[in-house]
CSV table of C-alpha atoms in Angstrom, one decimal:
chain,number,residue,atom,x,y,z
A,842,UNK,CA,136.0,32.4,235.9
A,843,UNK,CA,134.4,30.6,232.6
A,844,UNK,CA,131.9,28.0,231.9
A,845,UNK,CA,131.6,25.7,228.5
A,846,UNK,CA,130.2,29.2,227.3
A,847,UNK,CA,132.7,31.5,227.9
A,848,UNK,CA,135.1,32.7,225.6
A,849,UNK,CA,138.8,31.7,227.0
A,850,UNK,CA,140.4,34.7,227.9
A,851,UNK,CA,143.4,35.6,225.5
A,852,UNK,CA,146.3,34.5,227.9
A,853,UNK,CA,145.3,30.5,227.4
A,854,UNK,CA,146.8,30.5,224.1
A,855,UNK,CA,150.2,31.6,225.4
A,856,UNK,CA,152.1,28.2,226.5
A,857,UNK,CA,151.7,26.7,229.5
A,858,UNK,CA,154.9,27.4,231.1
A,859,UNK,CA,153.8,24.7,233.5
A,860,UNK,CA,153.4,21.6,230.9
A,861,UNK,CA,155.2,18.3,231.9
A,862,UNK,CA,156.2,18.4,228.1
A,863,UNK,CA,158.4,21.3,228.9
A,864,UNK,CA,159.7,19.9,232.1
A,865,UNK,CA,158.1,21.3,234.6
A,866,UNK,CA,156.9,18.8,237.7
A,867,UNK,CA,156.0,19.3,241.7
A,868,UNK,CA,159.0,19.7,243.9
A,869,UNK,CA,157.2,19.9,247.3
A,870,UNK,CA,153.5,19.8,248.7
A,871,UNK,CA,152.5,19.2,252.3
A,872,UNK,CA,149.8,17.4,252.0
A,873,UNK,CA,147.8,14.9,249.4
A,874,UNK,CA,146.8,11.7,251.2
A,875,UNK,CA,143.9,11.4,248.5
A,876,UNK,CA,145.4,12.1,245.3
A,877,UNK,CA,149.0,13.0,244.6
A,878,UNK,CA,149.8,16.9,243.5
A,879,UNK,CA,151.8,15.6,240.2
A,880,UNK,CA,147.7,15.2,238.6
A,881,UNK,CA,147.6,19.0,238.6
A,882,UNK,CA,150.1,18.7,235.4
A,883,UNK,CA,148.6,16.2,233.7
A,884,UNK,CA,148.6,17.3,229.9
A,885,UNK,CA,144.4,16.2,229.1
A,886,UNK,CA,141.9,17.2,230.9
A,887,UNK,CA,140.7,15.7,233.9
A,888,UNK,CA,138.9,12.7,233.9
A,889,UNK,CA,136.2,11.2,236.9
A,890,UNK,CA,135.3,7.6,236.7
A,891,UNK,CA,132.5,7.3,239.1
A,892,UNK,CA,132.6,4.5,241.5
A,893,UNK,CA,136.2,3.7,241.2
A,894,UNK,CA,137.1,3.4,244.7
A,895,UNK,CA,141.1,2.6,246.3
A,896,UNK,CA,141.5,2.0,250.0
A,897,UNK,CA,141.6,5.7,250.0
A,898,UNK,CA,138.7,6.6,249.0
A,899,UNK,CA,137.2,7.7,245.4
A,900,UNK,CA,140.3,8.2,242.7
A,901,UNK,CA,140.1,11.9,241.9
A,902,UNK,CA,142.2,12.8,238.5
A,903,UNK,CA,143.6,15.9,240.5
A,904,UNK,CA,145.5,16.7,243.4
A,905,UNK,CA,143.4,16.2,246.8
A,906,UNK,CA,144.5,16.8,250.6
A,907,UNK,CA,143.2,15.3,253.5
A,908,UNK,CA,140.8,17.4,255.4
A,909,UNK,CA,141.7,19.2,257.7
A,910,UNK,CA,140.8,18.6,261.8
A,911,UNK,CA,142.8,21.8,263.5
A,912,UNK,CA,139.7,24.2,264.4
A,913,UNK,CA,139.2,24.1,268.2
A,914,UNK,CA,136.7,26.0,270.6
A,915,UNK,CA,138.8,28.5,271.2
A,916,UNK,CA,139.8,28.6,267.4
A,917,UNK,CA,136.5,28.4,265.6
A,918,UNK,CA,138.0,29.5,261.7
A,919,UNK,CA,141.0,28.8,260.4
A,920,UNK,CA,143.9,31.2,260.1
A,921,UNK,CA,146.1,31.8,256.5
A,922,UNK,CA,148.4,29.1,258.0
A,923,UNK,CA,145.9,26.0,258.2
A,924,UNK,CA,145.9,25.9,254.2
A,925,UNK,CA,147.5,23.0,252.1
A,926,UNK,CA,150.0,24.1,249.5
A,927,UNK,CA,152.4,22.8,246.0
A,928,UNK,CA,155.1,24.0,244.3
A,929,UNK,CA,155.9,23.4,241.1
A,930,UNK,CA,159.3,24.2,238.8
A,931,UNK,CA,157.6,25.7,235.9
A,932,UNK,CA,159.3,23.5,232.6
A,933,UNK,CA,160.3,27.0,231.3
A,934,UNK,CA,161.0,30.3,233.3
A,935,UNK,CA,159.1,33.4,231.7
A,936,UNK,CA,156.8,35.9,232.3
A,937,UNK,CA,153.0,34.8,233.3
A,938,UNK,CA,150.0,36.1,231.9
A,939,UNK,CA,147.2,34.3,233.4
A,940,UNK,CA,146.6,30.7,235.5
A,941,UNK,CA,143.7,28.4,235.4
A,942,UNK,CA,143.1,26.7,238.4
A,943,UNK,CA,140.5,23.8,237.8
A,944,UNK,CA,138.4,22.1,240.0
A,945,UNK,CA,137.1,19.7,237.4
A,946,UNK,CA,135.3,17.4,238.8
A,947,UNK,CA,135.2,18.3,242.6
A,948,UNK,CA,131.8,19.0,243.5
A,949,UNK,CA,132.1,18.3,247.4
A,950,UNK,CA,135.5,18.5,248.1
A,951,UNK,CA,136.7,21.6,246.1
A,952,UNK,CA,138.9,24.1,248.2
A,953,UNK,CA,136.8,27.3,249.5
A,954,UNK,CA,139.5,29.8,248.2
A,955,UNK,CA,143.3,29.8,246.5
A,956,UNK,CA,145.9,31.4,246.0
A,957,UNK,CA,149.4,31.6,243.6
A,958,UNK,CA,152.6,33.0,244.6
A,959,UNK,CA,155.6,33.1,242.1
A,960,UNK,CA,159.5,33.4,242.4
A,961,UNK,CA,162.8,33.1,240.6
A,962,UNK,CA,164.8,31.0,242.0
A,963,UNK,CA,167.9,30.2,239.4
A,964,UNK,CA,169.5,27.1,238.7
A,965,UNK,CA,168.2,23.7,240.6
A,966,UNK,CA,167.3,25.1,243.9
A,967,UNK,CA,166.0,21.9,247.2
A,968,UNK,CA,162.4,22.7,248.1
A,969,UNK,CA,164.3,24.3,251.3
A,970,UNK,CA,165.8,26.7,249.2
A,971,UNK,CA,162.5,27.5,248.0
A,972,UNK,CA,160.7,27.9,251.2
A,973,UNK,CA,163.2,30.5,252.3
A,974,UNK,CA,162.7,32.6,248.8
A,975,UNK,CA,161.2,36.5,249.0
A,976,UNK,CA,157.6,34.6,247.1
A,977,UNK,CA,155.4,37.1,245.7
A,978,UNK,CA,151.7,36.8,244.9
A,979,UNK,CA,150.3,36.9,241.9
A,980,UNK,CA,146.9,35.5,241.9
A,981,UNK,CA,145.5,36.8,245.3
A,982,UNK,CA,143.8,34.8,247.6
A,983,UNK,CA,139.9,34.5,245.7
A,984,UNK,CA,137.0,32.2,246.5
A,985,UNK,CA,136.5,29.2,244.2
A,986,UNK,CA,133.5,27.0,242.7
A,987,UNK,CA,133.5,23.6,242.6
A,988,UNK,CA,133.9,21.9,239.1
A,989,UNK,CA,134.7,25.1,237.3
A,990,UNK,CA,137.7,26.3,235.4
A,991,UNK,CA,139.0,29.6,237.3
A,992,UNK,CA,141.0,31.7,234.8
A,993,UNK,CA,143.1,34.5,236.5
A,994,UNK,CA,144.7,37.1,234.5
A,995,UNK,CA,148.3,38.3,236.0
A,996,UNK,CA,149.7,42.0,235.5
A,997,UNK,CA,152.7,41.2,236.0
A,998,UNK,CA,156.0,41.7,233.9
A,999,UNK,CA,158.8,39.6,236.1
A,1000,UNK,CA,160.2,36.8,235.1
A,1001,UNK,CA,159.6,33.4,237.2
A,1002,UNK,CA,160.8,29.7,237.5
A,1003,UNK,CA,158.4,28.4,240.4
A,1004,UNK,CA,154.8,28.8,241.3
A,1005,UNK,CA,153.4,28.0,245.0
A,1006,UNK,CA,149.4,27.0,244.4
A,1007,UNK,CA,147.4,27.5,248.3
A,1008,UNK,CA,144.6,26.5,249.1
A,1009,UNK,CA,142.5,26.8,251.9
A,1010,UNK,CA,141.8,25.2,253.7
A,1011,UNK,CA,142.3,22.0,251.9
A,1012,UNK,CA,140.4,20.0,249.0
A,1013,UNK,CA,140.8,19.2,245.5
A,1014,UNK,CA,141.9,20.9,242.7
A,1015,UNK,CA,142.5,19.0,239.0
A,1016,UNK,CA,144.5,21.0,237.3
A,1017,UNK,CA,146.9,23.7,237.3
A,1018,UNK,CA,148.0,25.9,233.7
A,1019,UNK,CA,150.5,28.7,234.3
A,1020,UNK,CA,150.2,30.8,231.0
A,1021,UNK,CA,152.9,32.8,229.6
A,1022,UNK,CA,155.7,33.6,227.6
A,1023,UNK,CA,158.9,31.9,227.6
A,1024,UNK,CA,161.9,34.0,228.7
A,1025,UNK,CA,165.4,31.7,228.0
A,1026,UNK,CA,168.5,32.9,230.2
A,1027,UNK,CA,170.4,34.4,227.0
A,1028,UNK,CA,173.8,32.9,228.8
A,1029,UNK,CA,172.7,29.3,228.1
A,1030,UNK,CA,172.1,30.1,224.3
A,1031,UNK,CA,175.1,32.3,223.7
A,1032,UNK,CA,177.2,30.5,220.7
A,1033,UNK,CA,174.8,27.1,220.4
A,1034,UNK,CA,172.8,26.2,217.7
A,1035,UNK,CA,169.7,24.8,218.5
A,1036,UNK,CA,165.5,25.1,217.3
A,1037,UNK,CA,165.4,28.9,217.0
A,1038,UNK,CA,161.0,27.9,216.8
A,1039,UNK,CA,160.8,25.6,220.1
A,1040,UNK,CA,158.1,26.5,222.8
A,1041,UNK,CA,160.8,25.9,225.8
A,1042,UNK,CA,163.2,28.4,223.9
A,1043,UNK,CA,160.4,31.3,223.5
A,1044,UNK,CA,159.4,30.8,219.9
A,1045,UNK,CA,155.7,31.4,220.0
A,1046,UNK,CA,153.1,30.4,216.9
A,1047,UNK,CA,151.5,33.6,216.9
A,1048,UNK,CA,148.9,33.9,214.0
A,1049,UNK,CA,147.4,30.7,211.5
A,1050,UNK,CA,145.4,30.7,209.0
A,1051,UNK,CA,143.3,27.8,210.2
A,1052,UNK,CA,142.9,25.3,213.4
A,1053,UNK,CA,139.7,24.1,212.7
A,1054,UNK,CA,141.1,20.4,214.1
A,1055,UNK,CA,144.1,21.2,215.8
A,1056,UNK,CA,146.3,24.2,217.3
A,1057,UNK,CA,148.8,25.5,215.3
A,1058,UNK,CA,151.1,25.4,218.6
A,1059,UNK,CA,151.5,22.0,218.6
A,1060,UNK,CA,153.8,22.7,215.6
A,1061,UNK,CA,156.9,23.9,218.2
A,1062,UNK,CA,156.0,22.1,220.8
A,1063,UNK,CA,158.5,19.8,222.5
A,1064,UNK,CA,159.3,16.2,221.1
A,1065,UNK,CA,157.7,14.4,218.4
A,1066,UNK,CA,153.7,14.1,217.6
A,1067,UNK,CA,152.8,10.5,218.9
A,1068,UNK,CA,149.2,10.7,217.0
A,1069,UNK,CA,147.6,12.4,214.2
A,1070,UNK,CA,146.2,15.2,216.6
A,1071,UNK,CA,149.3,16.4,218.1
A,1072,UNK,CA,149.6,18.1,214.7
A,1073,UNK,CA,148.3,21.1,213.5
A,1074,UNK,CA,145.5,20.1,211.0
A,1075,UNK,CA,143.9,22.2,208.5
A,1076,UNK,CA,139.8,21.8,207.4
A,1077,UNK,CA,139.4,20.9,203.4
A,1078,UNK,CA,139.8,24.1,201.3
A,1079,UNK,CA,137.5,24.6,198.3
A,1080,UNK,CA,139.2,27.5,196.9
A,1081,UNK,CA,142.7,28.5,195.1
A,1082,UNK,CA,144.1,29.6,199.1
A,1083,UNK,CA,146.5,27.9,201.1
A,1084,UNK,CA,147.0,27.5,204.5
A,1085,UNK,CA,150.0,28.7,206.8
A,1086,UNK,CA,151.0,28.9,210.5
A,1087,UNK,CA,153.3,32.0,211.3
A,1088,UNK,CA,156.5,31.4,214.2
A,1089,UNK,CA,157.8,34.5,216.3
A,1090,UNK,CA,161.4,32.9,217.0
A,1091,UNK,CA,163.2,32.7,220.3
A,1092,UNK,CA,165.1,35.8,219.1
A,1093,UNK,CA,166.5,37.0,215.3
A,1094,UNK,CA,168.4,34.4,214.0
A,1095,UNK,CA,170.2,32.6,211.0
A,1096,UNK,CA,167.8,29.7,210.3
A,1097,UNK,CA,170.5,26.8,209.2
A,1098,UNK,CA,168.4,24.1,208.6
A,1099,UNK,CA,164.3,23.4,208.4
A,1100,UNK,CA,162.3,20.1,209.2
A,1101,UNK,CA,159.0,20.0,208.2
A,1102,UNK,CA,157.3,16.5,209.6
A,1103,UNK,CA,154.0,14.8,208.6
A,1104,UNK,CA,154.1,12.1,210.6
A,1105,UNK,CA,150.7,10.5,211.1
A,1106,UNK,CA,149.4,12.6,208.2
A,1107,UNK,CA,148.7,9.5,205.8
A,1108,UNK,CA,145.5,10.6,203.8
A,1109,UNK,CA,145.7,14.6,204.7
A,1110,UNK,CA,149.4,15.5,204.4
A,1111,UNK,CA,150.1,18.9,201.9
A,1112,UNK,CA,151.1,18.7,198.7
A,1113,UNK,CA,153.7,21.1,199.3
A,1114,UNK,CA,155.2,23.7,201.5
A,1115,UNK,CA,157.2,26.6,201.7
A,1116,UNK,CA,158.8,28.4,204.0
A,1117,UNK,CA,159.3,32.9,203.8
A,1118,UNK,CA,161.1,34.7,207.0
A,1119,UNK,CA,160.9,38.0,208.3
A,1120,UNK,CA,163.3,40.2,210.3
A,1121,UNK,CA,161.2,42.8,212.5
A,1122,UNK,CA,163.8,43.8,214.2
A,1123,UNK,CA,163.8,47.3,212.3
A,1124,UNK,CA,160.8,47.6,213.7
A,1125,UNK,CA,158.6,46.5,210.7
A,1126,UNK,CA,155.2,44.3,211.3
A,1127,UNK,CA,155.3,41.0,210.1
A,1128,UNK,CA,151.2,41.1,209.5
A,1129,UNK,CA,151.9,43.7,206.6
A,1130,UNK,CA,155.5,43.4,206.0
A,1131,UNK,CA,157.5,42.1,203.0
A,1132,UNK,CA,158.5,38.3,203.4
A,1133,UNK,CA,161.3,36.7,201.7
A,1134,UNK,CA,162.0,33.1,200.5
A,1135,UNK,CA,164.3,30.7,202.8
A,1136,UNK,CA,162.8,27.2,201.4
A,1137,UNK,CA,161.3,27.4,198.1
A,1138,UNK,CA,158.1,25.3,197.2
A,1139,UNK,CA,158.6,21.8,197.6
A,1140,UNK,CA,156.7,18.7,197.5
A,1141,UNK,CA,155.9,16.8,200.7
A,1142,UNK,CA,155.5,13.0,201.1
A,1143,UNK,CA,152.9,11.5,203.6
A,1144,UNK,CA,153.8,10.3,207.0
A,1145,UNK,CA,157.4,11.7,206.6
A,1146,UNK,CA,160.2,13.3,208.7
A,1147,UNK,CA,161.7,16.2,205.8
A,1148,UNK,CA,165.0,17.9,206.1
A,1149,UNK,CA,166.2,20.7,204.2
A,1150,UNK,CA,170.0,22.6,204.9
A,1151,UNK,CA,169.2,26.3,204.4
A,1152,UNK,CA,172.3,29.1,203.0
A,1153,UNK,CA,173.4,31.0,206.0
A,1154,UNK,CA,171.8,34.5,205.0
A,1155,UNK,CA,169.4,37.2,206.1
A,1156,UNK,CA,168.7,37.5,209.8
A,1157,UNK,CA,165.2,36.5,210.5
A,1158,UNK,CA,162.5,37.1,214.2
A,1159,UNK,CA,159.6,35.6,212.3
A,1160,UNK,CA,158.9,32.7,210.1
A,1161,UNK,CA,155.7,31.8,208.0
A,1162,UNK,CA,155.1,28.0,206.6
A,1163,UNK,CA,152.7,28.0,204.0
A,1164,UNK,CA,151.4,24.6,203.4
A,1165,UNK,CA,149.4,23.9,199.7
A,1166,UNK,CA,146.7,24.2,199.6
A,1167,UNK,CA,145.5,22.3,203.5
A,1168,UNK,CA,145.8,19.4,205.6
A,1169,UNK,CA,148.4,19.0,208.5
A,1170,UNK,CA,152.1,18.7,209.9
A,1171,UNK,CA,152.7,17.3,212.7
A,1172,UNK,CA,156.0,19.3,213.7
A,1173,UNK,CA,158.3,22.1,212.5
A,1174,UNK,CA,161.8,22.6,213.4
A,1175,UNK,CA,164.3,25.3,212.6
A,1176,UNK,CA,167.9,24.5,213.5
A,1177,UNK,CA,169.7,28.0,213.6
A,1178,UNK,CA,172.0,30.1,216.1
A,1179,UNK,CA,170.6,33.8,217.1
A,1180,UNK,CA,172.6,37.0,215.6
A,1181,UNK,CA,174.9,38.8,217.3
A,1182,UNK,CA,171.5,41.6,217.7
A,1183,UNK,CA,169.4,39.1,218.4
A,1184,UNK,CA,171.1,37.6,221.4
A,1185,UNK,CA,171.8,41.2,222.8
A,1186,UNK,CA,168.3,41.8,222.0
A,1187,UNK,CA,166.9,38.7,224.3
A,1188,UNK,CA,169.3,39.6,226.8
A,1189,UNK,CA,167.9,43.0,227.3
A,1190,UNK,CA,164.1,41.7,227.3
A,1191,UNK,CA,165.8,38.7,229.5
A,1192,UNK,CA,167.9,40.9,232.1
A,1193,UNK,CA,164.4,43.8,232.2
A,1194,UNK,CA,162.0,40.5,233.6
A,1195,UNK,CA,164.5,39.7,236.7
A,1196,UNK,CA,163.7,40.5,240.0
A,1197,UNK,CA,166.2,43.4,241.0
A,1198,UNK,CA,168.3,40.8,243.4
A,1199,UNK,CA,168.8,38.4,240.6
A,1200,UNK,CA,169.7,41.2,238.1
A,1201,UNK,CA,172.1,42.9,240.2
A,1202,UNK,CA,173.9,39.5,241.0
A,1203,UNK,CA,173.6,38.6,237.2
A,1204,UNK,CA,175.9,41.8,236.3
A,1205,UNK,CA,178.4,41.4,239.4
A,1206,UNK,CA,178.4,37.5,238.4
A,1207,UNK,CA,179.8,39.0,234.8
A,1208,UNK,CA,182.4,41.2,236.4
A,1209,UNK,CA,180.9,44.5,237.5
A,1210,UNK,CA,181.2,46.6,240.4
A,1211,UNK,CA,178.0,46.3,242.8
A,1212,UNK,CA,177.3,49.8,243.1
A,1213,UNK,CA,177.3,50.3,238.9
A,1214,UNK,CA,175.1,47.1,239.0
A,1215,UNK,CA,172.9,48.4,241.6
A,1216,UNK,CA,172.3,51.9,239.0
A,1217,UNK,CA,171.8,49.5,235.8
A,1218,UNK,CA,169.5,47.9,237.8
A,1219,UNK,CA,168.0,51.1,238.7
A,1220,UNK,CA,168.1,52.4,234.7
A,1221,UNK,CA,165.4,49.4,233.9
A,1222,UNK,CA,164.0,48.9,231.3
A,1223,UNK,CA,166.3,48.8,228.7
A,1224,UNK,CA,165.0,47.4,226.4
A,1225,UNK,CA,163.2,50.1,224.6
A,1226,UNK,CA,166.4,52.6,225.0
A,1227,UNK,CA,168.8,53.9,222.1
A,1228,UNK,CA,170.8,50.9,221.1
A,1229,UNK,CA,173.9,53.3,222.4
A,1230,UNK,CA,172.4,54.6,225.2
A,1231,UNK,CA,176.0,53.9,227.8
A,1232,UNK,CA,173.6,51.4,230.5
A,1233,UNK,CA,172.2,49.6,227.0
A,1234,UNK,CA,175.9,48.9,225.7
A,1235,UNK,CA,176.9,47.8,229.0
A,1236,UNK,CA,174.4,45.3,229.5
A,1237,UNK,CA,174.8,43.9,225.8
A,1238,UNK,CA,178.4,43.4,226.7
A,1239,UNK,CA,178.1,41.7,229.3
A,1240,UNK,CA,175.4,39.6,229.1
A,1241,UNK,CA,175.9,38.8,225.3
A,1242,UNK,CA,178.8,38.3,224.8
């Protein structure tokens, strides 16, 4: 748990595989007479207006059950099934690293404890579907503080679409953030071309050289900036530097085209940019590795939308924009289609995160025999195996391809 002076831990600058702006929403909840579960995705942070009172009650800026009435004599504490519950579809399936479960705001009302459970659940499954799935826990049930933001850091490597927040026995929670990496089903990008740097695709803005006003991952994140601070904004230099934001992709790549956006950015827009990719997929480090040009310098206007068409060429994992010498962009985009490596590549990271049910069905679903499934399966991971390793070339071929 953390306070105003705690340091975050590390996992809150992963994406919130959770955000509304990625898709995610609440299929199901049981109970919240007093403020409806959707608040818990709410992009800012919760608010309380004191005094602001519906024919409910208080308006809470959270998610808030009814309390509960179902101790009796003979039942003087309630058991794990008197506890209130949501579920939410996570906007993009992936791996989770830590969740934040916050009770801004709810001094008298918070829950005594919580839980999260997780599961994969593929395609568009009813919230009955979802109450019959094998759910596993990944934030075990722990006692919770009113008006506090609970971080929870998850060991945990598979890859899920839905989260299930408990808690007991009922009360208010504001917010819920599910932190992790995105993890794209390399089936639905096989042969597209689409933002090879986009948040709900995987791409990641790992390193920057400055976010003294904003984050540098608002850069990829999803639609367009509606105000100066959904940028990523630079302080003033007072040296010969510049500043630059650097992208992991969604997987190596062929960049085809580049939009660098400055909307909003009237008075604090960059001179100029450039744009240098990087192909790690040798196994070279982009923090000391050698760079190479895919947009040369070029001059930027103010509070415009800039599109360049890139020469098909050199593969790259990793892109760095370098803007000259400070101020802000409000977006980045990189229209390209991943390599023939780099989509075996995702599919290997991809088919390693599934729960063993979903991956077996995932190779029978693509032709093979369920008991050579059940030993690829079995062979995980794969990822860091000989690219001609027999289970490796299997799974590239048929996932991949």
């Amino acid at each position: 748990m953390t306070t105003a002076d705690t340091p975050s831990a590390p996992f809150t600058e992963l994406v919130d595989l959770a955000s509304r702006l990625l898709g995610a929403g609440v299929v199901a909840t049981n109970e919240d007479t007093f403020a409806d579960a959707e608040n818990l995705l709410v992009a800012k942070p919760a608010e309380f207006r004191p005094h602001t009172f519906g024919h409910k009650g208080q308006i809470m800026d959270g998610w808030e059950s009814k309390r509960r009435r179902g101790v009796s004599a003979d039942r003087p504490h309630p058991t794990d099934e008197d506890h209130d519950w949501a579920v939410v579809r996570l906007g993009a399936a992936g791996v989770i690293r830590g969740v934040v479960v916050d009770t801004a705001h709810f001094t008298g009302n918070y829950p005594e404890s919580a839980s999260v459970e997780a599961v994969s659940v593929p395609g568009h499954p009813s919230p009955e579907e979802l109450r019959d799935a094998d759910w596993t826990t990944v934030v075990p049930r722990t006692p919770l503080k009113g008006d506090t933001a609970h971080e929870f850091a998850v060991a945990d490597g598979t890859r899920y679409t839905h989260v299930r927040l408990n808690i007991f026995p009922d009360g208010g929670v504001a917010r819920l953030r599910v932190h992790g990496e995105v993890l794209p089903d390399p089936r639905d990008l096989a042969g597209l071309t689409f933002d090879l740097a986009a948040q709900e695709f995987g791409g990641v803005a790992e390193a920057a050289s400055d976010r003294y006003f904003s984050s540098p991952h608002n850069l990829n994140a999803p639609g367009r900036a509606s105000v100066m601070g959904d940028g990523w904004e630079t302080r003033r230099r007072r040296d010969k530097a510049n500043d630059w934001v650097r992208i992991a992709l969604a997987g190596g790549g062929e960049v085809l085209a580049v939009e660098v956006d400055t909307s909003y950015f009237v008075g604090n827009a960059p001179g100029w940019a450039d744009l240098l990719g990087f192909d790690a997929s040798t196994g070279a480090d982009p923090a000391d590795g050698e760079w190479f040009e895919l947009l040369p310098r070029t001059r930027l206007q103010p509070d415009t939308r800039h599109r360049f068409r890139l020469a098909a060429g050199r593969p790259v994992t990793h892109v760095r924009i370098n803007v000259y010498p400070d101020g802000g962009l409000a977006r980045l985009r990189l229209t390209g289609r991943l390599t023939e490596d780099g989509l075996a590549a995702l599919a290997l990271r991809w088919f390693d995160a599934l729960p063993a049910a979903e991956a077996g069905a995932a190779l029978t679903g693509a032709g093979l025999a369920a008991d050579e499934a059940a030993a690829l399966t079995a062979a995980r991971p794969l990822a860091g195996q000989p690219s001609e390793a027999p289970a490796v070339t299997v799974v590239r071929k048929l996932l991949a391809d």
